[in-house]
């Protein structure tokens, strides 16, 4: 069992603040530098089709910074599976790409990728990205046993479990049910040989139980960290999240 769980910092909403006035600040590159300094294991950005926050220029600037070692971790680029977005992801060729569903009218990602309906497009995207040099392609999917089997079937090496229903659960009972769904799906994915990530809606009060699931290797967290950074600064917000995740994992392994 792995006592280290990686923290990917999603900096989308640093760009949201900038896009509110179309200024050149706050810089996503500086945000990535601060996040790395504070212990981020990777930097996640979601280049949406509607460019509501992260812009093509952000992705290009971050990619160059990783290439020239101004940044020292790696990029996890979240992308829709459309031809346009996959072609762009192939051109950037970050270390990781996470394939996510997008609906233009959504406030944020609402559900996981429908790997059954879009099987051919997902398989094609995995092949194209791998041939372009992307080392790890993950699928952002709902935490279900069926989604694990579908992901394994299309040859995805990694899944990121959508933790949104857990995060948005209306009460403790519903949250416990959603946590069990995540745990069961994670165990099934691991049994099928998948690497397991998780993310969406995680924050300082709900991350512990997910970080305690020992087969989960990585959490991607953004909105709650950027929100906390408004009051505490980004460096402290990242350090605090990292410490909470580490303590939850270590405690869980000691109990086993
Ligand atoms: C896939 C996912 O849950 C997030 O990484 C995604 O970026 C959410 O979209 P917004 O960042 O636009 O809220
Ligand atoms: N894939 C999840 C992610 O990158 C961050 O999601 P959130 O913490 O902004 O909800």
Coordinates of C-alpha atoms and ligand atoms in Angstrom, one line a residue:
X1 CA 0.0 0.0 0.0
X2 CA 1.3 3.4 -1.0
X3 CA 1.7 5.9 1.8
X4 CA 2.3 8.7 -0.6
X5 CA -0.7 10.2 -2.4
X6 CA 0.1 12.8 -5.1
X7 CA -1.6 16.2 -5.1
X8 CA -2.4 17.8 -8.4
X9 CA -3.2 21.5 -8.2
X10 CA -5.8 22.6 -10.7
X11 CA -5.2 26.3 -11.4
X12 CA -8.3 26.8 -13.6
X13 CA -9.8 29.3 -11.2
X14 CA -6.7 31.4 -11.0
X15 CA -7.5 32.0 -14.6
X16 CA -11.1 32.6 -13.7
X17 CA -10.1 35.7 -11.6
X18 CA -7.9 37.0 -14.5
X19 CA -10.7 36.4 -17.1
X20 CA -13.2 38.4 -15.0
X21 CA -11.4 41.6 -16.2
X22 CA -9.4 40.2 -19.1
X23 CA -6.2 41.4 -17.3
X24 CA -2.8 39.7 -17.4
X25 CA -2.9 39.0 -13.7
X26 CA -3.0 36.8 -11.7
X27 CA -0.5 34.7 -13.7
X28 CA -1.2 31.0 -14.0
X29 CA 2.6 30.5 -14.4
X30 CA 3.3 32.2 -11.1
X31 CA 0.5 30.2 -9.6
X32 CA 2.1 27.0 -10.8
X33 CA 5.5 28.0 -9.4
X34 CA 4.0 28.8 -6.0
X35 CA 2.0 25.6 -6.0
X36 CA 5.2 23.6 -6.8
X37 CA 7.1 25.4 -4.1
X38 CA 4.3 24.5 -1.6
X39 CA 4.5 20.8 -2.5
X40 CA 2.3 20.2 -5.5
X41 CA 3.2 17.0 -7.3
X42 CA 1.7 18.1 -10.6
X43 CA -0.2 21.0 -12.2
X44 CA -3.6 20.4 -13.7
X45 CA -5.3 22.7 -16.2
X46 CA -8.6 22.2 -18.0
X47 CA -8.5 23.9 -21.4
X48 CA -12.3 24.0 -22.1
X49 CA -13.8 24.3 -25.5
X50 CA -15.4 27.6 -24.4
X51 CA -12.1 28.9 -22.9
X52 CA -14.0 30.3 -20.0
X53 CA -10.8 30.3 -17.8
X54 CA -7.6 28.6 -19.0
X55 CA -6.5 29.9 -22.4
X56 CA -4.4 28.4 -25.1
X57 CA -1.7 30.9 -24.2
X58 CA -1.7 29.6 -20.5
X59 CA -1.2 26.0 -21.7
X60 CA 1.6 27.1 -24.1
X61 CA 3.3 29.1 -21.4
X62 CA 3.1 26.3 -18.8
X63 CA 4.3 23.7 -21.3
X64 CA 7.3 25.9 -22.2
X65 CA 8.1 26.4 -18.4
X66 CA 8.1 22.6 -17.9
X67 CA 10.3 22.2 -20.9
X68 CA 12.8 24.8 -19.8
X69 CA 12.7 23.6 -16.2
X70 CA 11.2 26.8 -14.8
X71 CA 8.6 24.4 -13.5
X72 CA 9.8 21.1 -12.1
X73 CA 6.8 18.8 -11.8
X74 CA 4.6 18.1 -14.8
X75 CA 1.3 19.1 -16.5
X76 CA -1.9 17.1 -16.4
X77 CA -4.0 18.6 -19.2
X78 CA -7.7 18.0 -19.0
X79 CA -9.4 17.9 -22.4
X80 CA -12.6 17.0 -24.1
X81 CA -12.5 14.2 -26.7
X82 CA -13.4 16.4 -29.7
X83 CA -11.0 16.4 -32.7
X84 CA -10.1 20.0 -32.1
X85 CA -9.2 19.5 -28.4
X86 CA -7.4 16.2 -28.9
X87 CA -5.3 17.7 -31.8
X88 CA -4.4 20.6 -29.5
X89 CA -3.5 18.2 -26.7
X90 CA -1.3 16.2 -29.1
X91 CA 0.5 19.4 -30.2
X92 CA 1.2 20.3 -26.6
X93 CA 2.0 16.7 -25.6
X94 CA 2.1 17.2 -21.8
X95 CA 3.1 14.3 -19.6
X96 CA -0.5 13.5 -18.7
X97 CA -3.9 14.1 -20.3
X98 CA -7.2 13.5 -18.6
X99 CA -10.2 13.0 -20.9
X100 CA -13.2 14.8 -19.5
X101 CA -16.8 15.4 -20.7
X102 CA -17.9 18.9 -21.4
X103 CA -21.3 20.5 -21.8
X104 CA -21.1 24.2 -22.8
X105 CA -23.9 25.2 -20.5
X106 CA -22.5 23.4 -17.4
X107 CA -21.2 25.5 -14.5
X108 CA -18.6 22.8 -13.9
X109 CA -18.0 19.2 -14.9
X110 CA -21.2 17.4 -14.1
X111 CA -20.6 13.8 -14.7
X112 CA -18.0 11.3 -15.8
X113 CA -17.1 10.4 -19.4
X114 CA -19.6 8.0 -21.0
X115 CA -17.0 5.5 -22.2
X116 CA -19.6 3.1 -23.5
X117 CA -21.4 5.6 -25.8
X118 CA -18.1 7.2 -26.9
X119 CA -16.0 4.1 -26.9
X120 CA -14.5 4.6 -30.4
X121 CA -13.7 8.3 -29.8
X122 CA -12.1 7.5 -26.5
X123 CA -10.0 4.6 -28.0
X124 CA -8.9 6.9 -30.8
X125 CA -8.0 9.7 -28.4
X126 CA -5.9 7.3 -26.3
X127 CA -4.0 6.1 -29.3
X128 CA -3.4 9.6 -30.8
X129 CA -2.3 11.0 -27.5
X130 CA 0.0 8.1 -26.8
X131 CA 1.5 8.3 -30.3
X132 CA 2.1 12.1 -29.7
X133 CA 4.2 11.3 -26.6
X134 CA 1.7 11.7 -23.8
X135 CA 2.9 9.3 -21.1
X136 CA -0.3 8.8 -19.2
X137 CA -3.9 9.1 -20.5
X138 CA -6.6 9.0 -17.8
X139 CA -10.4 8.9 -18.1
X140 CA -12.5 11.1 -15.8
X141 CA -15.4 8.7 -15.0
X142 CA -18.1 8.2 -12.5
X143 CA -17.1 6.0 -9.5
X144 CA -18.9 2.8 -10.7
X145 CA -17.8 -0.7 -11.3
X146 CA -19.2 -0.5 -14.8
X147 CA -17.0 2.5 -15.6
X148 CA -14.0 0.7 -14.3
X149 CA -14.7 -2.2 -16.7
X150 CA -15.4 0.1 -19.6
X151 CA -12.1 2.0 -19.0
X152 CA -10.1 -1.2 -18.9
X153 CA -11.9 -2.4 -22.0
X154 CA -10.8 0.7 -24.0
X155 CA -7.2 0.3 -22.8
X156 CA -7.0 3.3 -20.5
X157 CA -4.2 2.9 -18.0
X158 CA -5.7 5.3 -15.5
X159 CA -9.0 6.5 -14.3
X160 CA -9.9 9.6 -12.3
X161 CA -12.9 9.0 -10.2
X162 CA -15.4 11.9 -10.2
X163 CA -16.0 12.7 -6.6
X164 CA -18.6 15.4 -7.2
X165 CA -21.6 13.4 -5.9
X166 CA -19.6 12.7 -2.7
X167 CA -18.7 16.4 -2.4
X168 CA -22.2 17.6 -3.0
X169 CA -24.0 15.0 -0.9
X170 CA -26.9 16.6 1.0
X171 CA -26.3 14.8 4.3
X172 CA -23.9 12.4 6.1
X173 CA -25.9 9.3 5.1
X174 CA -25.7 10.2 1.4
X175 CA -22.1 11.2 1.7
X176 CA -21.3 7.8 3.3
X177 CA -23.0 6.0 0.4
X178 CA -21.1 8.1 -2.2
X179 CA -17.8 7.4 -0.3
X180 CA -18.6 3.6 -0.4
X181 CA -19.2 3.9 -4.2
X182 CA -15.8 5.6 -4.6
X183 CA -14.1 2.9 -2.5
X184 CA -15.8 0.0 -4.3
X185 CA -15.0 1.5 -7.7
X186 CA -11.4 2.2 -6.7
X187 CA -10.9 -1.4 -5.5
X188 CA -12.4 -2.8 -8.7
X189 CA -10.3 -0.5 -10.9
X190 CA -7.2 -1.6 -9.1
X191 CA -8.2 -5.3 -9.5
X192 CA -8.5 -4.6 -13.3
X193 CA -5.0 -3.2 -13.3
X194 CA -6.0 0.5 -13.6
X195 CA -4.2 3.3 -11.7
X196 CA -6.7 5.3 -9.6
X197 CA -6.9 9.0 -9.3
X198 CA -9.8 11.1 -7.9
X199 CA -11.1 14.6 -8.0
X200 CA -13.8 17.2 -8.2
X201 CA -15.3 19.2 -5.4
X202 CA -12.8 18.0 -2.8
X203 CA -12.1 20.5 0.0
X204 CA -10.4 20.8 3.4
X205 CA -13.3 19.2 5.2
X206 CA -14.1 16.2 2.9
X207 CA -10.8 15.2 1.4
X208 CA -9.6 13.1 4.3
X209 CA -11.9 10.1 3.7
X210 CA -11.0 10.0 0.0
X211 CA -7.2 10.3 0.7
X212 CA -7.5 7.4 3.1
X213 CA -8.5 5.0 0.3
X214 CA -5.1 3.4 -0.1
X215 CA -5.5 2.4 -3.8
X216 CA -5.9 6.0 -4.8
X217 CA -2.6 7.4 -6.0
X218 CA -3.5 11.0 -6.8
X219 CA -6.0 13.7 -6.0
X220 CA -6.6 16.7 -8.3
X221 CA -8.0 19.6 -6.4
X222 CA -8.5 23.2 -7.5
X223 CA -11.5 25.2 -6.7
X224 CA -11.3 24.8 -2.9
X225 CA -7.6 25.6 -2.8
X226 CA -8.0 28.7 -4.9
X227 CA -10.9 29.8 -2.7
X228 CA -8.8 29.2 0.5
X229 CA -5.9 31.1 -1.2
X230 CA -8.1 34.3 -1.3
X231 CA -7.7 34.5 2.5
X232 CA -4.5 32.5 3.3
X233 CA -2.4 32.8 0.2
X234 CA -1.8 30.0 -2.3
X235 CA 1.4 28.6 -0.7
X236 CA -0.3 28.0 2.6
X237 CA -3.5 26.7 1.0
X238 CA -1.5 24.1 -0.9
X239 CA 0.7 23.2 2.1
X240 CA -2.4 22.7 4.3
X241 CA -4.1 20.5 1.8
X242 CA -1.0 18.4 1.3
X243 CA -0.6 18.0 5.0
X244 CA -4.3 16.9 5.5
X245 CA -4.0 14.4 2.7
X246 CA -0.7 12.9 4.0
X247 CA -2.0 12.6 7.5
X248 CA -5.2 10.9 6.4
X249 CA -3.2 8.4 4.3
X250 CA -0.7 7.6 7.1
X251 CA -3.5 7.3 9.7
X252 CA -5.5 4.9 7.4
X253 CA -2.4 2.7 6.8
X254 CA -1.6 2.6 10.6
X255 CA -5.1 1.4 11.3
X256 CA -4.9 -1.5 8.8
Ligands
LIG1 C1 -12.8 17.4 -14.5 C2 -13.0 18.2 -13.2 O1 -13.7 17.9 -12.4 C3 -12.3 19.5 -13.1 O2 -11.0 19.3 -13.2 C4 -12.7 20.5 -14.1 O3 -11.7 21.4 -14.4 C5 -13.9 21.2 -13.6 O4 -14.2 22.2 -14.4 P1 -14.0 23.7 -14.0 O5 -12.5 23.8 -13.5 O6 -14.3 24.5 -15.2 O7 -14.9 24.0 -12.8
LIG2 N1 -10.3 16.7 -12.0 C1 -10.6 17.5 -10.8 C2 -9.8 18.7 -10.7 O1 -8.8 18.9 -11.4 C3 -10.2 19.8 -9.8 O2 -11.6 19.9 -9.5 P1 -12.0 21.0 -8.4 O3 -11.3 20.7 -7.2 O4 -11.8 22.3 -9.0 O5 -13.5 20.7 -8.3

